[in-house]
Coordinates of N, CA and C in Angstrom, one line a residue:
Chain A
A1 N 0.8 -1.2 0.0 CA 0.0 0.0 0.0 C 0.9 1.2 0.0
Q2 N 0.3 2.3 -0.6 CA 1.1 3.5 -0.7 C 0.8 4.4 0.5
S3 N 1.7 5.2 0.9 CA 1.5 6.2 1.9 C 2.3 7.5 1.7
V4 N 1.9 8.6 2.2 CA 2.6 9.9 2.0 C 2.8 10.5 3.4
T5 N 4.0 11.0 3.6 CA 4.2 11.7 4.9 C 4.8 13.1 4.5
Q6 N 4.1 14.1 5.0 CA 4.6 15.5 4.9 C 5.2 15.8 6.3
L7 N 6.5 16.1 6.2 CA 7.3 16.1 7.5 C 7.0 17.3 8.3
D8 N 6.5 18.4 7.8 CA 6.2 19.6 8.6 C 4.7 19.9 8.5
S9 N 4.1 20.1 9.7 CA 2.7 20.5 9.7 C 2.5 22.0 9.4
Q10 N 3.5 22.8 9.9 CA 3.4 24.2 9.6 C 4.8 24.7 9.3
V11 N 4.9 25.6 8.3 CA 6.1 26.2 7.9 C 5.9 27.8 7.9
P12 N 6.5 28.5 8.9 CA 6.4 29.9 8.9 C 7.6 30.5 8.1
V13 N 7.4 31.5 7.3 CA 8.6 32.0 6.5 C 8.3 33.5 6.2
F14 N 9.3 34.3 6.1 CA 9.2 35.7 5.8 C 9.0 35.9 4.3
E15 N 8.3 36.9 3.9 CA 8.1 37.2 2.5 C 9.5 37.4 1.8
E16 N 9.6 36.9 0.6 CA 10.8 36.9 -0.2 C 11.9 35.9 0.2
A17 N 11.6 35.1 1.2 CA 12.6 34.1 1.6 C 12.3 32.8 0.8
P18 N 13.3 31.9 0.7 CA 13.0 30.7 0.1 C 12.3 29.7 1.0
V19 N 11.7 28.7 0.4 CA 11.0 27.8 1.3 C 11.1 26.4 0.6
E20 N 11.1 25.4 1.5 CA 11.0 24.0 1.1 C 10.0 23.3 1.9
L21 N 9.0 22.6 1.2 CA 8.0 21.8 1.9 C 8.4 20.3 1.6
R22 N 8.5 19.5 2.7 CA 9.0 18.2 2.5 C 7.9 17.1 2.4
C23 N 8.2 16.2 1.5 CA 7.2 15.1 1.3 C 8.0 13.8 1.0
N24 N 7.7 12.8 1.8 CA 8.2 11.4 1.5 C 7.1 10.5 1.3
Y25 N 7.3 9.5 0.4 CA 6.3 8.5 0.1 C 6.8 7.1 0.3
S26 N 5.9 6.2 0.4 CA 6.2 4.8 0.5 C 5.4 4.0 -0.5
S27 N 6.1 3.2 -1.3 CA 5.4 2.4 -2.3 C 6.3 1.3 -2.8
S28 N 5.8 0.2 -3.0 CA 6.6 -0.9 -3.6 C 6.5 -1.0 -5.1
V29 N 5.7 -0.1 -5.7 CA 5.6 -0.1 -7.1 C 5.7 1.4 -7.6
S30 N 5.8 1.6 -8.9 CA 6.0 2.9 -9.4 C 4.8 3.8 -9.1
V31 N 5.0 5.0 -8.9 CA 3.9 6.0 -8.6 C 4.0 7.2 -9.4
Y32 N 2.9 8.0 -9.5 CA 2.9 9.3 -9.9 C 2.8 10.2 -8.7
L33 N 3.4 11.4 -8.7 CA 3.5 12.3 -7.6 C 2.9 13.6 -7.9
F34 N 2.2 14.2 -7.0 CA 1.5 15.5 -7.2 C 1.7 16.4 -6.0
W35 N 1.7 17.7 -6.3 CA 1.5 18.7 -5.2 C 0.3 19.5 -5.6
Y36 N -0.6 19.6 -4.6 CA -1.8 20.5 -4.7 C -1.7 21.6 -3.7
V37 N -2.4 22.7 -4.0 CA -2.5 23.8 -3.1 C -3.9 24.1 -2.8
Q38 N -4.2 24.4 -1.5 CA -5.6 24.8 -1.1 C -5.5 26.1 -0.5
Y39 N -6.1 27.2 -1.1 CA -6.2 28.5 -0.5 C -7.4 28.5 0.4
P40 N -7.5 29.4 1.4 CA -8.5 29.3 2.4 C -9.9 29.3 1.8
N41 N -10.7 28.4 2.3 CA -12.1 28.2 1.8 C -12.3 27.9 0.3
Q42 N -11.3 27.3 -0.2 CA -11.4 26.9 -1.6 C -11.1 25.4 -1.8
G43 N -11.3 25.0 -3.1 CA -10.9 23.6 -3.4 C -9.4 23.5 -3.7
L44 N -9.0 22.3 -4.1 CA -7.5 22.1 -4.4 C -7.2 22.5 -5.8
Q45 N -6.0 22.9 -6.0 CA -5.5 23.3 -7.3 C -4.2 22.6 -7.6
L46 N -3.9 22.0 -8.7 CA -2.7 21.4 -9.0 C -1.5 22.4 -9.2
L47 N -0.4 22.2 -8.4 CA 0.8 23.0 -8.6 C 1.7 22.4 -9.6
L48 N 1.9 21.1 -9.5 CA 2.8 20.4 -10.4 C 2.7 18.9 -10.2
K49 N 3.2 18.1 -11.1 CA 3.2 16.6 -11.0 C 4.4 16.0 -11.6
Y50 N 4.8 14.9 -11.1 CA 5.9 14.1 -11.7 C 5.3 12.8 -12.2
L51 N 5.5 12.5 -13.5 CA 5.0 11.2 -14.1 C 6.2 10.4 -14.4
S52 N 7.2 10.9 -15.1 CA 8.4 10.2 -15.5 C 9.4 11.3 -16.1
G53 N 10.6 10.8 -16.4 CA 11.5 11.7 -17.1 C 12.3 12.5 -16.1
S54 N 12.5 13.8 -16.5 CA 13.3 14.7 -15.7 C 12.8 14.7 -14.3
T55 N 13.8 14.6 -13.3 CA 13.4 14.6 -11.9 C 13.0 15.9 -11.4
L56 N 13.4 17.0 -12.1 CA 13.1 18.4 -11.6 C 11.8 18.8 -12.4
V57 N 10.8 19.1 -11.6 CA 9.5 19.5 -12.2 C 9.2 20.9 -11.9
K58 N 8.8 21.7 -12.9 CA 8.4 23.0 -12.6 C 6.9 23.2 -12.7
G59 N 6.3 24.0 -11.8 CA 4.9 24.1 -11.8 C 4.5 25.6 -11.9
I60 N 3.2 25.8 -11.5 CA 2.7 27.2 -11.5 C 3.2 28.0 -10.4
N61 N 3.1 29.3 -10.5 CA 3.4 30.3 -9.4 C 4.9 30.2 -8.9
G62 N 5.8 29.8 -9.8 CA 7.2 29.7 -9.4 C 7.6 28.5 -8.6
F63 N 6.8 27.6 -8.4 CA 7.1 26.4 -7.6 C 7.8 25.4 -8.4
E64 N 8.6 24.6 -7.8 CA 9.3 23.4 -8.5 C 9.4 22.3 -7.4
A65 N 9.6 21.1 -7.9 CA 9.8 20.0 -7.0 C 10.8 19.0 -7.6
E66 N 11.5 18.3 -6.8 CA 12.5 17.3 -7.3 C 12.1 15.9 -6.8
F67 N 12.0 15.0 -7.7 CA 11.7 13.6 -7.4 C 13.1 12.9 -7.1
N68 N 13.2 12.3 -6.0 CA 14.4 11.5 -5.6 C 13.9 10.1 -5.3
K69 N 14.2 9.2 -6.3 CA 13.7 7.8 -6.1 C 14.4 7.1 -5.0
S70 N 15.7 7.3 -4.8 CA 16.5 6.6 -3.8 C 16.0 7.0 -2.4
Q71 N 15.6 8.3 -2.2 CA 15.2 8.8 -0.9 C 13.7 8.8 -0.8
T72 N 13.0 8.3 -1.9 CA 11.5 8.3 -1.9 C 11.0 9.7 -1.5
S73 N 11.5 10.7 -2.1 CA 11.0 12.1 -1.7 C 10.6 12.9 -2.9
F74 N 9.8 13.9 -2.6 CA 9.3 14.8 -3.6 C 9.1 16.1 -3.0
H75 N 10.2 16.8 -2.7 CA 10.1 18.1 -1.9 C 9.7 19.2 -2.8
L76 N 8.9 20.1 -2.3 CA 8.5 21.3 -3.1 C 9.3 22.5 -2.6
R77 N 9.7 23.3 -3.6 CA 10.5 24.5 -3.3 C 10.0 25.7 -4.1
K78 N 10.3 26.9 -3.5 CA 10.1 28.1 -4.1 C 11.2 29.1 -3.7
P79 N 11.9 29.7 -4.6 CA 13.1 30.6 -4.2 C 12.7 31.8 -3.4
S80 N 11.5 32.3 -3.7 CA 11.1 33.6 -3.0 C 9.6 33.6 -2.9
V81 N 9.1 33.5 -1.7 CA 7.7 33.4 -1.5 C 7.0 34.8 -1.3
H82 N 5.7 34.8 -1.6 CA 4.9 36.0 -1.5 C 3.8 35.8 -0.5
I83 N 3.3 36.9 0.0 CA 2.2 36.8 1.0 C 1.1 35.9 0.4
S84 N 0.8 36.0 -0.9 CA -0.3 35.3 -1.5 C 0.0 33.8 -1.6
D85 N 1.2 33.3 -1.2 CA 1.5 31.9 -1.2 C 1.0 31.2 0.1
T86 N 0.5 32.0 1.0 CA 0.0 31.5 2.3 C -1.2 30.6 2.0
A87 N -1.1 29.3 2.3 CA -2.1 28.3 1.9 C -1.7 27.0 2.5
E88 N -2.6 26.0 2.3 CA -2.3 24.6 2.7 C -1.8 23.9 1.5
Y89 N -0.7 23.1 1.7 CA -0.1 22.4 0.5 C -0.2 20.9 0.8
F90 N -0.6 20.2 -0.2 CA -0.8 18.7 -0.1 C 0.1 18.0 -1.1
C91 N 0.9 17.0 -0.6 CA 1.6 16.1 -1.5 C 0.7 14.9 -1.7
A92 N 0.6 14.3 -2.9 CA -0.2 13.2 -3.1 C 0.5 12.2 -4.0
V93 N 0.0 10.9 -4.0 CA 0.6 9.9 -4.8 C -0.5 9.0 -5.3
T94 N -0.3 8.5 -6.5 CA -1.2 7.5 -7.1 C -0.4 6.5 -7.8
L95 N -0.9 5.3 -8.0 CA -0.2 4.2 -8.7 C 0.2 4.6 -10.1
G96 N 1.4 4.1 -10.5 CA 1.9 4.3 -11.8 C 1.3 3.4 -12.9
S97 N 0.6 2.4 -12.5 CA 0.0 1.5 -13.5 C -1.2 0.8 -12.8
G98 N -2.1 0.3 -13.7 CA -3.4 -0.3 -13.1 C -4.1 0.6 -12.2
N99 N -4.2 1.8 -12.7 CA -4.6 2.9 -11.8 C -6.1 3.2 -11.9
T100 N -6.7 3.4 -10.7 CA -8.1 3.8 -10.7 C -8.2 5.3 -10.5
G101 N -7.1 6.0 -10.3 CA -7.2 7.4 -10.1 C -7.2 7.7 -8.6
K102 N -7.1 6.7 -7.7 CA -7.1 7.0 -6.3 C -5.9 7.8 -5.9
L103 N -6.1 9.0 -5.4 CA -5.0 9.8 -4.8 C -4.9 9.6 -3.3
I104 N -3.7 9.4 -2.9 CA -3.5 9.3 -1.4 C -2.7 10.5 -1.0
F105 N -3.3 11.2 -0.1 CA -2.8 12.5 0.3 C -1.9 12.4 1.6
G106 N -0.9 13.3 1.7 CA -0.3 13.5 2.9 C -1.1 14.4 3.8
Q107 N -0.6 14.7 5.0 CA -1.4 15.3 6.0 C -1.6 16.8 5.8
G108 N -0.8 17.4 4.8 CA -0.8 18.8 4.6 C 0.2 19.6 5.3
T109 N 0.7 20.6 4.7 CA 1.6 21.6 5.4 C 1.1 23.0 5.2
T110 N 0.9 23.7 6.3 CA 0.4 25.0 6.3 C 1.6 26.0 6.1
L111 N 1.6 26.7 5.0 CA 2.7 27.6 4.7 C 2.2 29.0 5.1
Q112 N 2.8 29.6 6.1 CA 2.5 30.9 6.6 C 3.5 31.9 6.2
V113 N 3.2 32.8 5.3 CA 4.2 33.8 4.8 C 3.9 35.1 5.6
K114 N 5.0 35.6 6.2 CA 4.8 36.8 7.1 C 5.5 38.0 6.4
P115 N 4.9 39.2 6.5 CA 5.5 40.3 5.9 C 6.8 40.8 6.6
Chain B
D1 N -16.6 30.5 -16.6 CA -17.4 29.3 -16.3 C -16.7 28.4 -15.2
T2 N -17.5 27.9 -14.3 CA -17.0 27.1 -13.2 C -16.8 25.7 -13.8
A3 N -15.6 25.1 -13.6 CA -15.3 23.8 -14.2 C -16.0 22.7 -13.4
V4 N -15.8 22.7 -12.0 CA -16.5 21.7 -11.2 C -17.3 22.5 -10.1
S5 N -18.5 22.3 -10.1 CA -19.4 23.1 -9.2 C -20.1 22.1 -8.2
Q6 N -20.3 22.6 -7.0 CA -21.0 21.8 -6.0 C -22.1 22.7 -5.4
T7 N -23.2 22.0 -5.1 CA -24.3 22.7 -4.3 C -24.8 21.7 -3.3
P8 N -25.1 22.3 -2.1 CA -24.9 23.6 -1.6 C -23.4 23.8 -1.2
K9 N -23.0 25.0 -0.9 CA -21.7 25.3 -0.4 C -21.6 25.1 1.1
Y10 N -22.7 25.4 1.8 CA -22.8 25.1 3.2 C -24.1 24.3 3.5
L11 N -24.0 23.4 4.4 CA -25.2 22.6 4.7 C -25.2 22.3 6.3
V12 N -26.2 22.8 6.9 CA -26.3 22.6 8.4 C -27.5 21.8 8.6
T13 N -27.4 20.7 9.3 CA -28.6 19.9 9.5 C -28.5 19.1 10.8
Q14 N -29.5 18.5 11.2 CA -29.5 17.8 12.5 C -29.3 16.3 12.3
M15 N -28.8 15.7 13.4 CA -28.6 14.3 13.4 C -29.8 13.5 13.0
G16 N -29.6 12.5 12.2 CA -30.7 11.6 11.8 C -31.3 12.0 10.4
N17 N -31.0 13.2 10.0 CA -31.6 13.7 8.7 C -30.9 13.0 7.5
D18 N -31.5 13.1 6.4 CA -31.0 12.7 5.1 C -30.7 13.9 4.2
K19 N -29.5 14.0 3.6 CA -29.2 15.1 2.8 C -28.4 14.7 1.5
S20 N -28.4 15.5 0.5 CA -27.7 15.3 -0.7 C -26.8 16.4 -1.1
I21 N -25.7 16.1 -1.7 CA -24.8 17.2 -2.2 C -24.7 16.9 -3.7
K22 N -24.8 17.9 -4.5 CA -24.7 17.7 -6.0 C -23.4 18.2 -6.5
C23 N -22.9 17.6 -7.6 CA -21.7 18.0 -8.2 C -21.9 17.9 -9.7
E24 N -21.4 18.9 -10.4 CA -21.5 18.9 -11.9 C -20.1 19.4 -12.4
Q25 N -19.7 18.8 -13.5 CA -18.4 19.3 -14.2 C -18.7 19.5 -15.6
N26 N -18.2 20.6 -16.2 CA -18.4 20.9 -17.6 C -17.1 20.8 -18.4
L27 N -16.2 19.9 -17.9 CA -14.9 19.7 -18.6 C -14.9 18.6 -19.5
G28 N -16.0 17.8 -19.6 CA -16.1 16.7 -20.5 C -15.3 15.5 -20.0
H29 N -15.0 15.5 -18.7 CA -14.2 14.4 -18.1 C -15.0 13.1 -17.9
D30 N -14.3 12.0 -17.9 CA -14.9 10.7 -17.8 C -15.0 10.2 -16.3
T31 N -14.1 10.8 -15.5 CA -14.0 10.2 -14.1 C -14.3 11.3 -13.1
M32 N -15.1 10.9 -12.1 CA -15.4 11.9 -11.0 C -15.2 11.2 -9.7
Y33 N -15.0 12.0 -8.7 CA -14.6 11.5 -7.4 C -15.3 12.3 -6.3
W34 N -15.4 11.7 -5.1 CA -15.8 12.4 -3.9 C -14.7 12.1 -2.8
Y35 N -14.3 13.3 -2.2 CA -13.3 13.2 -1.1 C -13.9 13.8 0.1
K36 N -13.5 13.4 1.3 CA -13.9 14.0 2.5 C -12.6 14.6 3.2
Q37 N -12.8 15.9 3.6 CA -11.7 16.5 4.4 C -12.2 16.8 5.8
D38 N -11.5 16.2 6.7 CA -11.9 16.3 8.1 C -11.4 17.6 8.8
S39 N -11.7 17.7 10.0 CA -11.4 19.0 10.7 C -9.9 19.3 10.8
K40 N -9.0 18.2 10.7 CA -7.6 18.4 10.6 C -7.1 18.6 9.2
K41 N -8.0 18.8 8.3 CA -7.7 19.0 6.9 C -7.1 17.8 6.2
F42 N -7.3 16.6 6.8 CA -6.9 15.4 6.1 C -7.9 15.0 5.0
L43 N -7.4 14.7 3.8 CA -8.2 14.4 2.7 C -8.2 12.9 2.4
K44 N -9.4 12.3 2.2 CA -9.5 10.9 1.9 C -10.5 10.6 0.9
I45 N -10.2 9.8 -0.1 CA -11.1 9.5 -1.2 C -12.2 8.6 -0.6
M46 N -13.4 8.9 -1.1 CA -14.6 8.1 -0.8 C -15.0 7.2 -1.9
F47 N -15.3 7.8 -3.0 CA -15.8 7.1 -4.2 C -15.2 7.7 -5.5
S48 N -15.2 6.8 -6.5 CA -14.9 7.3 -7.9 C -15.8 6.6 -8.9
Y49 N -16.2 7.4 -9.9 CA -17.0 6.8 -11.0 C -16.2 7.1 -12.3
N50 N -16.3 6.1 -13.2 CA -15.7 6.3 -14.5 C -16.8 6.0 -15.5
N51 N -17.3 6.9 -16.3 CA -18.4 6.7 -17.3 C -19.6 6.1 -16.6
K52 N -19.9 6.6 -15.5 CA -21.1 6.3 -14.7 C -20.9 4.9 -14.0
E53 N -19.8 4.3 -14.0 CA -19.5 3.1 -13.4 C -18.7 3.3 -12.1
L54 N -19.1 2.7 -11.0 CA -18.4 2.8 -9.7 C -17.1 2.1 -9.8
I55 N -15.9 2.7 -9.6 CA -14.6 2.0 -9.7 C -13.9 2.1 -8.4
I56 N -14.2 3.1 -7.5 CA -13.5 3.1 -6.2 C -14.7 3.2 -5.2
N57 N -14.6 2.4 -4.2 CA -15.6 2.4 -3.1 C -14.8 2.1 -1.8
E58 N -14.3 3.2 -1.2 CA -13.5 3.0 0.0 C -14.4 2.6 1.2
T59 N -13.7 2.3 2.3 CA -14.5 1.8 3.5 C -15.3 3.0 4.1
V60 N -16.4 3.2 3.4 CA -17.3 4.3 3.7 C -18.6 3.6 4.2
P61 N -19.2 4.2 5.3 CA -20.5 3.6 5.8 C -21.5 3.5 4.7
N62 N -22.4 2.5 4.8 CA -23.5 2.3 3.8 C -24.4 3.5 3.8
R63 N -24.4 4.3 4.8 CA -25.3 5.5 4.8 C -24.9 6.5 3.6
F64 N -23.7 6.3 3.1 CA -23.3 7.2 2.0 C -23.5 6.5 0.7
S65 N -24.2 7.1 -0.2 CA -24.5 6.5 -1.5 C -24.3 7.5 -2.6
P66 N -23.3 7.2 -3.5 CA -23.1 8.1 -4.6 C -24.1 7.7 -5.8
K67 N -24.4 8.7 -6.6 CA -25.2 8.4 -7.8 C -24.7 9.2 -8.9
S68 N -24.5 8.6 -10.1 CA -24.0 9.3 -11.2 C -25.1 9.1 -12.4
P69 N -26.0 10.1 -12.5 CA -27.0 10.0 -13.6 C -26.4 10.1 -15.0
D70 N -25.3 10.8 -15.1 CA -24.6 10.9 -16.4 C -23.1 11.3 -16.1
K71 N -22.3 11.3 -17.2 CA -20.9 11.5 -17.0 C -20.6 12.9 -16.3
A72 N -21.4 13.8 -16.4 CA -21.1 15.2 -16.0 C -21.6 15.4 -14.5
H73 N -22.3 14.4 -13.9 CA -22.8 14.6 -12.6 C -22.5 13.5 -11.7
L74 N -22.2 13.8 -10.4 CA -22.0 12.8 -9.4 C -22.5 13.4 -8.1
N75 N -23.6 12.8 -7.6 CA -24.2 13.3 -6.4 C -23.9 12.4 -5.3
L76 N -23.9 12.9 -4.1 CA -23.7 12.1 -2.9 C -24.9 12.3 -1.9
H77 N -25.5 11.2 -1.6 CA -26.6 11.2 -0.7 C -26.2 10.5 0.6
I78 N -26.5 11.2 1.7 CA -26.1 10.7 3.0 C -27.4 10.5 3.9
N79 N -27.6 9.2 4.3 CA -28.7 8.9 5.2 C -28.4 9.0 6.7
S80 N -29.3 9.2 7.5 CA -29.2 9.2 8.9 C -27.9 9.8 9.4
L81 N -27.8 11.1 9.1 CA -26.5 11.8 9.4 C -26.1 11.7 10.9
E82 N -24.8 11.6 11.1 CA -24.2 11.6 12.4 C -23.3 12.7 12.6
L83 N -23.0 13.0 13.9 CA -22.1 14.1 14.2 C -20.7 14.0 13.5
G84 N -20.2 12.7 13.4 CA -18.9 12.5 12.8 C -18.9 12.7 11.3
D85 N -20.1 12.9 10.7 CA -20.1 13.2 9.2 C -19.8 14.7 8.9
S86 N -19.7 15.5 10.0 CA -19.3 16.9 9.8 C -17.9 17.0 9.2
A87 N -17.8 17.6 8.1 CA -16.6 17.7 7.3 C -16.8 18.6 6.1
V88 N -15.8 18.8 5.3 CA -15.9 19.4 4.0 C -15.8 18.3 2.9
Y89 N -16.8 18.3 2.1 CA -16.8 17.2 1.0 C -16.5 17.9 -0.3
F90 N -15.5 17.3 -1.0 CA -15.0 17.8 -2.3 C -15.4 16.8 -3.4
C91 N -15.9 17.4 -4.5 CA -16.0 16.7 -5.7 C -14.9 17.0 -6.6
A92 N -14.4 16.1 -7.4 CA -13.4 16.3 -8.4 C -13.6 15.5 -9.6
S93 N -13.0 15.9 -10.7 CA -13.1 15.2 -11.9 C -11.7 15.2 -12.6
S94 N -11.5 14.2 -13.5 CA -10.3 14.1 -14.3 C -10.6 13.5 -15.7
Q95 N -9.7 13.7 -16.6 CA -9.9 13.2 -18.0 C -9.9 11.7 -18.0
G96 N -9.1 11.1 -17.1 CA -8.9 9.7 -16.9 C -8.3 9.4 -15.6
A97 N -7.9 8.2 -15.3 CA -7.3 7.8 -14.1 C -5.8 7.9 -14.1
G98 N -5.2 8.0 -13.0 CA -3.7 7.9 -12.9 C -3.0 9.2 -13.1
R99 N -2.5 9.4 -14.3 CA -1.6 10.5 -14.5 C -2.3 11.8 -14.7
Y100 N -3.6 11.8 -14.8 CA -4.3 13.0 -15.1 C -4.6 13.9 -13.9
E101 N -4.5 15.2 -14.1 CA -4.8 16.1 -13.0 C -6.3 16.0 -12.6
Q102 N -6.5 16.1 -11.3 CA -7.9 16.1 -10.8 C -8.3 17.5 -10.5
Y103 N -9.4 17.9 -11.0 CA -9.9 19.3 -10.8 C -11.0 19.2 -9.7
F104 N -10.8 20.1 -8.7 CA -11.6 20.0 -7.5 C -12.7 21.1 -7.6
G105 N -13.8 20.8 -7.0 CA -14.9 21.8 -6.8 C -14.5 22.6 -5.5
P106 N -15.4 23.6 -5.2 CA -15.1 24.5 -4.1 C -15.4 23.9 -2.7
G107 N -16.0 22.7 -2.7 CA -16.3 22.1 -1.4 C -17.7 22.4 -0.9
T108 N -18.2 21.5 -0.1 CA -19.4 21.7 0.6 C -19.1 21.4 2.1
R109 N -19.3 22.4 2.9 CA -19.1 22.3 4.4 C -20.4 21.8 5.0
L110 N -20.3 20.5 5.5 CA -21.5 19.9 6.1 C -21.3 20.0 7.7
T111 N -22.2 20.5 8.3 CA -22.2 20.6 9.8 C -23.5 19.9 10.3
V112 N -23.2 18.8 11.1 CA -24.3 18.1 11.7 C -24.4 18.4 13.2
T113 N -25.6 18.9 13.6 CA -25.8 19.3 15.0 C -26.7 18.3 15.8

């Protein structure tokens, strides 16, 4: 069975500072990896995804993530955050084959950007 | 145009009542989902339909019954509501399963008193 662990429940950071949100997954088979963002009182929106190929994935709003198979990690980074990046961030995994579309989410990380 | 819409946005009801949440997508997707987000913001899939056929049915109480009248709609009916059903319910859709992005609705906040 697959599982996802987001290592930080809250990450406070000052505006224009870099940030990294950590995600580790567990799976005995190949997986697809996703990062979603949830702004207050809204649904989730896809930031980026890793399916195959280049391990560095670029997404919307200046975010990027690096897939590390040996460390089973998919950490999300942004070099300079804005106040508007304050939101809940979810790492998710789904099977790479024989897939029903079932997304398994991590517990979420609250990014708090301070002025 | 709203891609995935849900009604109602807020639902307050008493224990024991029966309620429904409606979801519609105008993206032409084949696959639709229901997720539950609890008070700690943990998201868990409940159901998934592909072309009106149920393909995911997680360990959800029988009081929850999804219905897909057509590919664009996936409704969730809940019987005999309990306090523990209080949560935010999200509908989502995708072009297919697996590698495809899931598009989420705005959520329905259900409060059972």
